[in-house]
Coordinates of C-alpha atoms and ligand atoms in Angstrom, one line a residue:
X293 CA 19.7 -6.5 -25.4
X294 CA 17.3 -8.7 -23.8
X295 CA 14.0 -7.3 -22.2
X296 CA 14.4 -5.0 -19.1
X297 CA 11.6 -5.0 -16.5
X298 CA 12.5 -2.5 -13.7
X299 CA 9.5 -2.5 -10.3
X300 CA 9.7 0.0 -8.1
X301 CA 8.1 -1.4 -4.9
X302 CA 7.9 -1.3 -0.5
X303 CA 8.2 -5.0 -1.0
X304 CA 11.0 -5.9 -3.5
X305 CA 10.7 -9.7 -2.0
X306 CA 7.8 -10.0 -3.8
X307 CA 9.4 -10.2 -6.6
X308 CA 10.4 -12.3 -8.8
X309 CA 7.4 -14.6 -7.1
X310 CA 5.9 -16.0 -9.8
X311 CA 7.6 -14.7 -12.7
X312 CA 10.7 -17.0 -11.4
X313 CA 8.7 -19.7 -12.3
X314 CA 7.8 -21.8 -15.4
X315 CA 7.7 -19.8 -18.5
X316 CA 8.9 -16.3 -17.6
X317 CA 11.4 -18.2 -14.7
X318 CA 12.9 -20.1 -17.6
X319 CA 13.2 -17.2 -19.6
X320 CA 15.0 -15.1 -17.1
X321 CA 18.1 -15.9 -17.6
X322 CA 19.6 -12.8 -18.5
X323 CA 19.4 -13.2 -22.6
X324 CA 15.9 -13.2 -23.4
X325 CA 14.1 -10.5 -20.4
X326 CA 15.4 -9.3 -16.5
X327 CA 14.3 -8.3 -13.5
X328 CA 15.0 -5.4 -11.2
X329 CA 13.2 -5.0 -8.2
X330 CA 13.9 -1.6 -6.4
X331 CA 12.8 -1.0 -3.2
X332 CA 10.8 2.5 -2.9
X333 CA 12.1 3.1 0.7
X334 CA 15.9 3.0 -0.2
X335 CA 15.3 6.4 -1.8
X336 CA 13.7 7.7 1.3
X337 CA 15.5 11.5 2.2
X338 CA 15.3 11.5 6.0
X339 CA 16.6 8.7 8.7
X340 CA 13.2 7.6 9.7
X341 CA 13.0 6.4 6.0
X342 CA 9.3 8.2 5.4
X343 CA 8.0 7.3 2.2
X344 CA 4.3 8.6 2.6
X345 CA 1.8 11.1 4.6
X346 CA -1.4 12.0 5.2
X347 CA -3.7 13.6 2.1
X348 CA -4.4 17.0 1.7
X349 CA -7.9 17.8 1.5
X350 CA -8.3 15.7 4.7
X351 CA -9.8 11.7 4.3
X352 CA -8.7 8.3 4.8
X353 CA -5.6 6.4 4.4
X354 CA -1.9 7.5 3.5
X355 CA -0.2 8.9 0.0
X356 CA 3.3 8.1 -1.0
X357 CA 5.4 10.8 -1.4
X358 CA 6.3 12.7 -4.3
X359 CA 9.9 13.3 -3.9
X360 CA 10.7 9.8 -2.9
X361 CA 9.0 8.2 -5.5
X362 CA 11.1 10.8 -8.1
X363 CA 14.2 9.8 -6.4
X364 CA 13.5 5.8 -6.7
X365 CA 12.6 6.6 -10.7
X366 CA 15.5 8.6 -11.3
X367 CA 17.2 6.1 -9.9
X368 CA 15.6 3.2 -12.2
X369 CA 16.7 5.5 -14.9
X370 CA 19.8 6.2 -14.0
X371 CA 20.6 2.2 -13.7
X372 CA 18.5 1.0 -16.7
X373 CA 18.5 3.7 -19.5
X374 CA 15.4 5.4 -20.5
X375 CA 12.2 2.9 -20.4
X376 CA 8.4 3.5 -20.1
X377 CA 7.1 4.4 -16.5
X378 CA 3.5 2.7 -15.5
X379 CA 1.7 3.1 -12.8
X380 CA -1.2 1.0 -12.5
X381 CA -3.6 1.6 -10.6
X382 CA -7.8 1.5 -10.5
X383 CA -7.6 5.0 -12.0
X384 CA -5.6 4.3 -15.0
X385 CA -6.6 3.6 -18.6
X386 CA -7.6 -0.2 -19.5
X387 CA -4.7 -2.0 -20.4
X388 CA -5.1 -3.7 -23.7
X389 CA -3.4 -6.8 -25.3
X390 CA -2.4 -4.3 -28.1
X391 CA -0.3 -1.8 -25.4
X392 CA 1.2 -5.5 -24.3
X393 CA 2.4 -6.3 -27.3
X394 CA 4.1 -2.7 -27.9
X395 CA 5.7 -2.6 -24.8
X396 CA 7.2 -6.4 -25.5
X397 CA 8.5 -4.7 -28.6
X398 CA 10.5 -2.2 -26.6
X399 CA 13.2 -2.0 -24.5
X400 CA 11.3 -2.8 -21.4
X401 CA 9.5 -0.8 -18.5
X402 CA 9.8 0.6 -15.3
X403 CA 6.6 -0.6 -12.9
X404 CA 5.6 2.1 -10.4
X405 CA 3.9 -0.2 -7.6
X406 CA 1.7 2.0 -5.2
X407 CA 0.1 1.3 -1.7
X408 CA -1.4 2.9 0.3
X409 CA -3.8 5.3 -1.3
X410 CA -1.8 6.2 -4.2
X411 CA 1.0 8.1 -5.4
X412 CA 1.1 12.0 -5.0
X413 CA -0.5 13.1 -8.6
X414 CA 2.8 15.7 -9.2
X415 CA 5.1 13.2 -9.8
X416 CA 3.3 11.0 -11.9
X417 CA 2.6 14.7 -13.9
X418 CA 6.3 15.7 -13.8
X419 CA 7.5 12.4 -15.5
X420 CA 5.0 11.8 -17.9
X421 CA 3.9 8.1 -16.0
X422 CA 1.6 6.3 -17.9
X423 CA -1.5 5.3 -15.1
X424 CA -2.9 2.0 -16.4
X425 CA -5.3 -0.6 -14.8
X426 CA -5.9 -4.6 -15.2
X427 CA -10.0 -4.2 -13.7
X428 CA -12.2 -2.4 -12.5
X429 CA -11.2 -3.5 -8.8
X430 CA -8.9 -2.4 -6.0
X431 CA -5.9 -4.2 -4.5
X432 CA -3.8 -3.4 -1.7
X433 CA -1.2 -2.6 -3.8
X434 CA 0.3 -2.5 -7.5
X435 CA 2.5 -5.6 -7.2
X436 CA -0.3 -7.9 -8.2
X437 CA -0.8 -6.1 -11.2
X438 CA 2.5 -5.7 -11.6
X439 CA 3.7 -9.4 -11.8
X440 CA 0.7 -10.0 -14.1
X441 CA 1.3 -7.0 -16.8
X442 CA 5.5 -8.0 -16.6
X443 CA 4.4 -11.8 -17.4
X444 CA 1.9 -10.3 -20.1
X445 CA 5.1 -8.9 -21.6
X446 CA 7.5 -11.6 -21.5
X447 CA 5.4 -14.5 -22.9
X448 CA 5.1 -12.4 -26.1
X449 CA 9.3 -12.3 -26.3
X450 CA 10.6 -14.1 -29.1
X451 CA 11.4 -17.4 -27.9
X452 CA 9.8 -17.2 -24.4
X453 CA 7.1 -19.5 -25.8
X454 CA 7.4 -22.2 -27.7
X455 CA 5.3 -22.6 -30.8
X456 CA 4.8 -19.0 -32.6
X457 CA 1.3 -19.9 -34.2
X458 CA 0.1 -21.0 -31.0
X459 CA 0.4 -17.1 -30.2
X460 CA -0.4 -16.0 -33.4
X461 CA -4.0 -17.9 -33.2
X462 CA -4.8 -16.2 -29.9
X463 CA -8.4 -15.1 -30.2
X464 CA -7.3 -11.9 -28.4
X465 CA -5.4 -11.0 -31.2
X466 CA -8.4 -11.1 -33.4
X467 CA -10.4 -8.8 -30.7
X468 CA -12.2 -11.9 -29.7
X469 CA -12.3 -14.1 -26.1
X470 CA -10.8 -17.6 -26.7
X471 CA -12.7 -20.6 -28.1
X472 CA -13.4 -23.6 -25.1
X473 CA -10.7 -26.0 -24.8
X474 CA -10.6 -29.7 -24.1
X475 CA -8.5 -32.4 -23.6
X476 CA -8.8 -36.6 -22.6
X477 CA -10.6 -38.4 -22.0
X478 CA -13.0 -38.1 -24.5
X479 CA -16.0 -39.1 -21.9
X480 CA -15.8 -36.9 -18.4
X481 CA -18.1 -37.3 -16.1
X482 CA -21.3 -38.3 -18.8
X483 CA -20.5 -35.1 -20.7
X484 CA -18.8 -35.9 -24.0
X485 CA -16.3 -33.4 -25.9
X486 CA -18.0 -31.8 -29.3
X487 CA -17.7 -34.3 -32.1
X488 CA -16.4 -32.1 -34.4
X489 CA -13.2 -31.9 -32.5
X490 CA -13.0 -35.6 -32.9
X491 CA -13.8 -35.3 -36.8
X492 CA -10.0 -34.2 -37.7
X493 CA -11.4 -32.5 -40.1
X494 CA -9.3 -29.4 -39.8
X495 CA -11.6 -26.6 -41.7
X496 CA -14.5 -27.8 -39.6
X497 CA -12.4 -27.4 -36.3
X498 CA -11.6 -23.9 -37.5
X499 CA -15.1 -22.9 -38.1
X500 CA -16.5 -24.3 -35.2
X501 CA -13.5 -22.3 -33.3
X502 CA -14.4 -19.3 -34.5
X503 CA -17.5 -19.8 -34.2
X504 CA -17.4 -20.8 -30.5
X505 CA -15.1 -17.5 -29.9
X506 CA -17.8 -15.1 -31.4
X507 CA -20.8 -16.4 -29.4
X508 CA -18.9 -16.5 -26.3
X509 CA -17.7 -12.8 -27.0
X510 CA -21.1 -12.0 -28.0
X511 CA -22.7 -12.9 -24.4
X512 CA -20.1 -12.2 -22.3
X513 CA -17.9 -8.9 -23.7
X514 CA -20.7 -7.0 -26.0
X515 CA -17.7 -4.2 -25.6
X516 CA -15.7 -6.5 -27.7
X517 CA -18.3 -7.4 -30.0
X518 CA -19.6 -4.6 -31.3
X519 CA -16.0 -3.3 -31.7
X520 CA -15.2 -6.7 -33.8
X521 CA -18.4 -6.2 -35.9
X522 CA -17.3 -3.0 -36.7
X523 CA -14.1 -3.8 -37.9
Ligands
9WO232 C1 -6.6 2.7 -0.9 C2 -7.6 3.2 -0.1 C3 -7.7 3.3 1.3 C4 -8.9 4.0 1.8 C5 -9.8 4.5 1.0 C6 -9.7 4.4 -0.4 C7 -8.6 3.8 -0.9 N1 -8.2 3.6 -2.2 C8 -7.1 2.9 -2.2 C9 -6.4 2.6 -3.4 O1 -6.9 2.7 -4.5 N2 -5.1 2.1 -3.3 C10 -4.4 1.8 -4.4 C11 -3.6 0.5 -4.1 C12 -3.4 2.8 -4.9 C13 -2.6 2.4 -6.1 C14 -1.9 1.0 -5.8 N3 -2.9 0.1 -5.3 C15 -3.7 -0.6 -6.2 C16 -3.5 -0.8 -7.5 N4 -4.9 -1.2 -5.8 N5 -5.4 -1.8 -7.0 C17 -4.6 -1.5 -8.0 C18 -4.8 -1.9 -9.3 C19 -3.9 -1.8 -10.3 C20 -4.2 -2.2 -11.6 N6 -5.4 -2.7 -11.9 C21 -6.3 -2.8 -11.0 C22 -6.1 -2.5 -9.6

């Protein structure tokens, strides 16, 4: 059963966008992951085809409609079988390379994609929809987010990407941000690559990864560090 990523979106040609391309495009074949982009307006009640309306409480801006987007998820359901629901959005919890890799172990998910202001809270409540976020920023809608936590997903399917251990030395995977990379020529510009990666001395190159990975996490992420140095 290959991977089943359902969106729920205003703007279904958004998708596949990017994730028809390269890696994830290959891999979208049908065997290994799919992709089902359902537009939220189809499962609008009335003829004017109203998927939002004005906040209660008063303020700016619009909110999408709780029944409508309960019909476009019952609808995902009904099609694709019972799959996680996200919603991402600025409010949500952070998402986390570990919560990547469990939902590339299951089934698949259904993406909630919001405008707008947001989703009414109920049916988010009512269907147990898990809010998540990518940063500490606002977009003009989820779809961005969406395309990057659905390509998140797929590269971590067996046999989306190529070499296993080029996954399986992912700093992320070891709580830490990933050593610098270079490639030819060896001389750029007056600035020379590190020596060391010249040596071919393997256990060296190692260190001096690791190394490299746990200053730049301990300048730049002191979240991740202290979290690392802990464990
Ligand atoms: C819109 C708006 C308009 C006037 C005043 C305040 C406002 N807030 C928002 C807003 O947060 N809109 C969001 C748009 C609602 C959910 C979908 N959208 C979204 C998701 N923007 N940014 C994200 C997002 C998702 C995951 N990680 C980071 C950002």
């Amino acid at each position: 059963m290959s991977w089943q990523a359902v969106v729920l979106t205003l703007f279904p040609d958004m998708f596949p966008g990017p994730l028809g391309l390269s890696l994830a495009g290959r891999a979208r074949d049908g065997t290994l992951w799919s992709l089902d982009a359902i537009d939220i307006r189809a499962h609008a009640a009335d003829k004017h085809k109203t998927v939002d309306d004005t906040p209660f409480g008063g303020g700016p801006g619009m909110v999408m409609r709780p029944d409508v987007i309960d019909a476009a998820l019952a609808a995902a359901e009904a099609r694709h079988g019972a799959l996680p629901a996200i919603y991402l959005t600025p409010r949500g919890a952070p998402l986390t390379q570990a919560r990547v890799r469990e939902l590339a172990k299951g089934p698949g998910a259904i993406v909630l994609c919001g405008r707008y202001e947001g989703v009414d809270q109920r049916v988010i409540d009512k269907r147990r929809v898990e809010e998540l976020s990518l940063g500490d920023f606002v977009l003009s809608g989820g779809e961005p987010a969406a395309i990057a936590l659905i390509d998140a997903c797929v590269r971590l399917l067996p046999g989306v990407v190529g070499a296993a251990e080029t996954l399986a030395e992912e700093s992320f995977e070891r709580g830490l941000l990933e050593y610098p990379h270079f490639t030819r020529p060896a001389d750029w510009a007056g600035q020379k690559v590190p020596e060391v990666l010249l040596s071919g001395h393997h256990e060296r190159i190692q260190a001096w990864r690791l190394a490299e990975a746990e200053r730049t996490t301990r300048e730049r992420r002191p979240d991740l560090w202290s979290r690392y140095k802990a464990a």
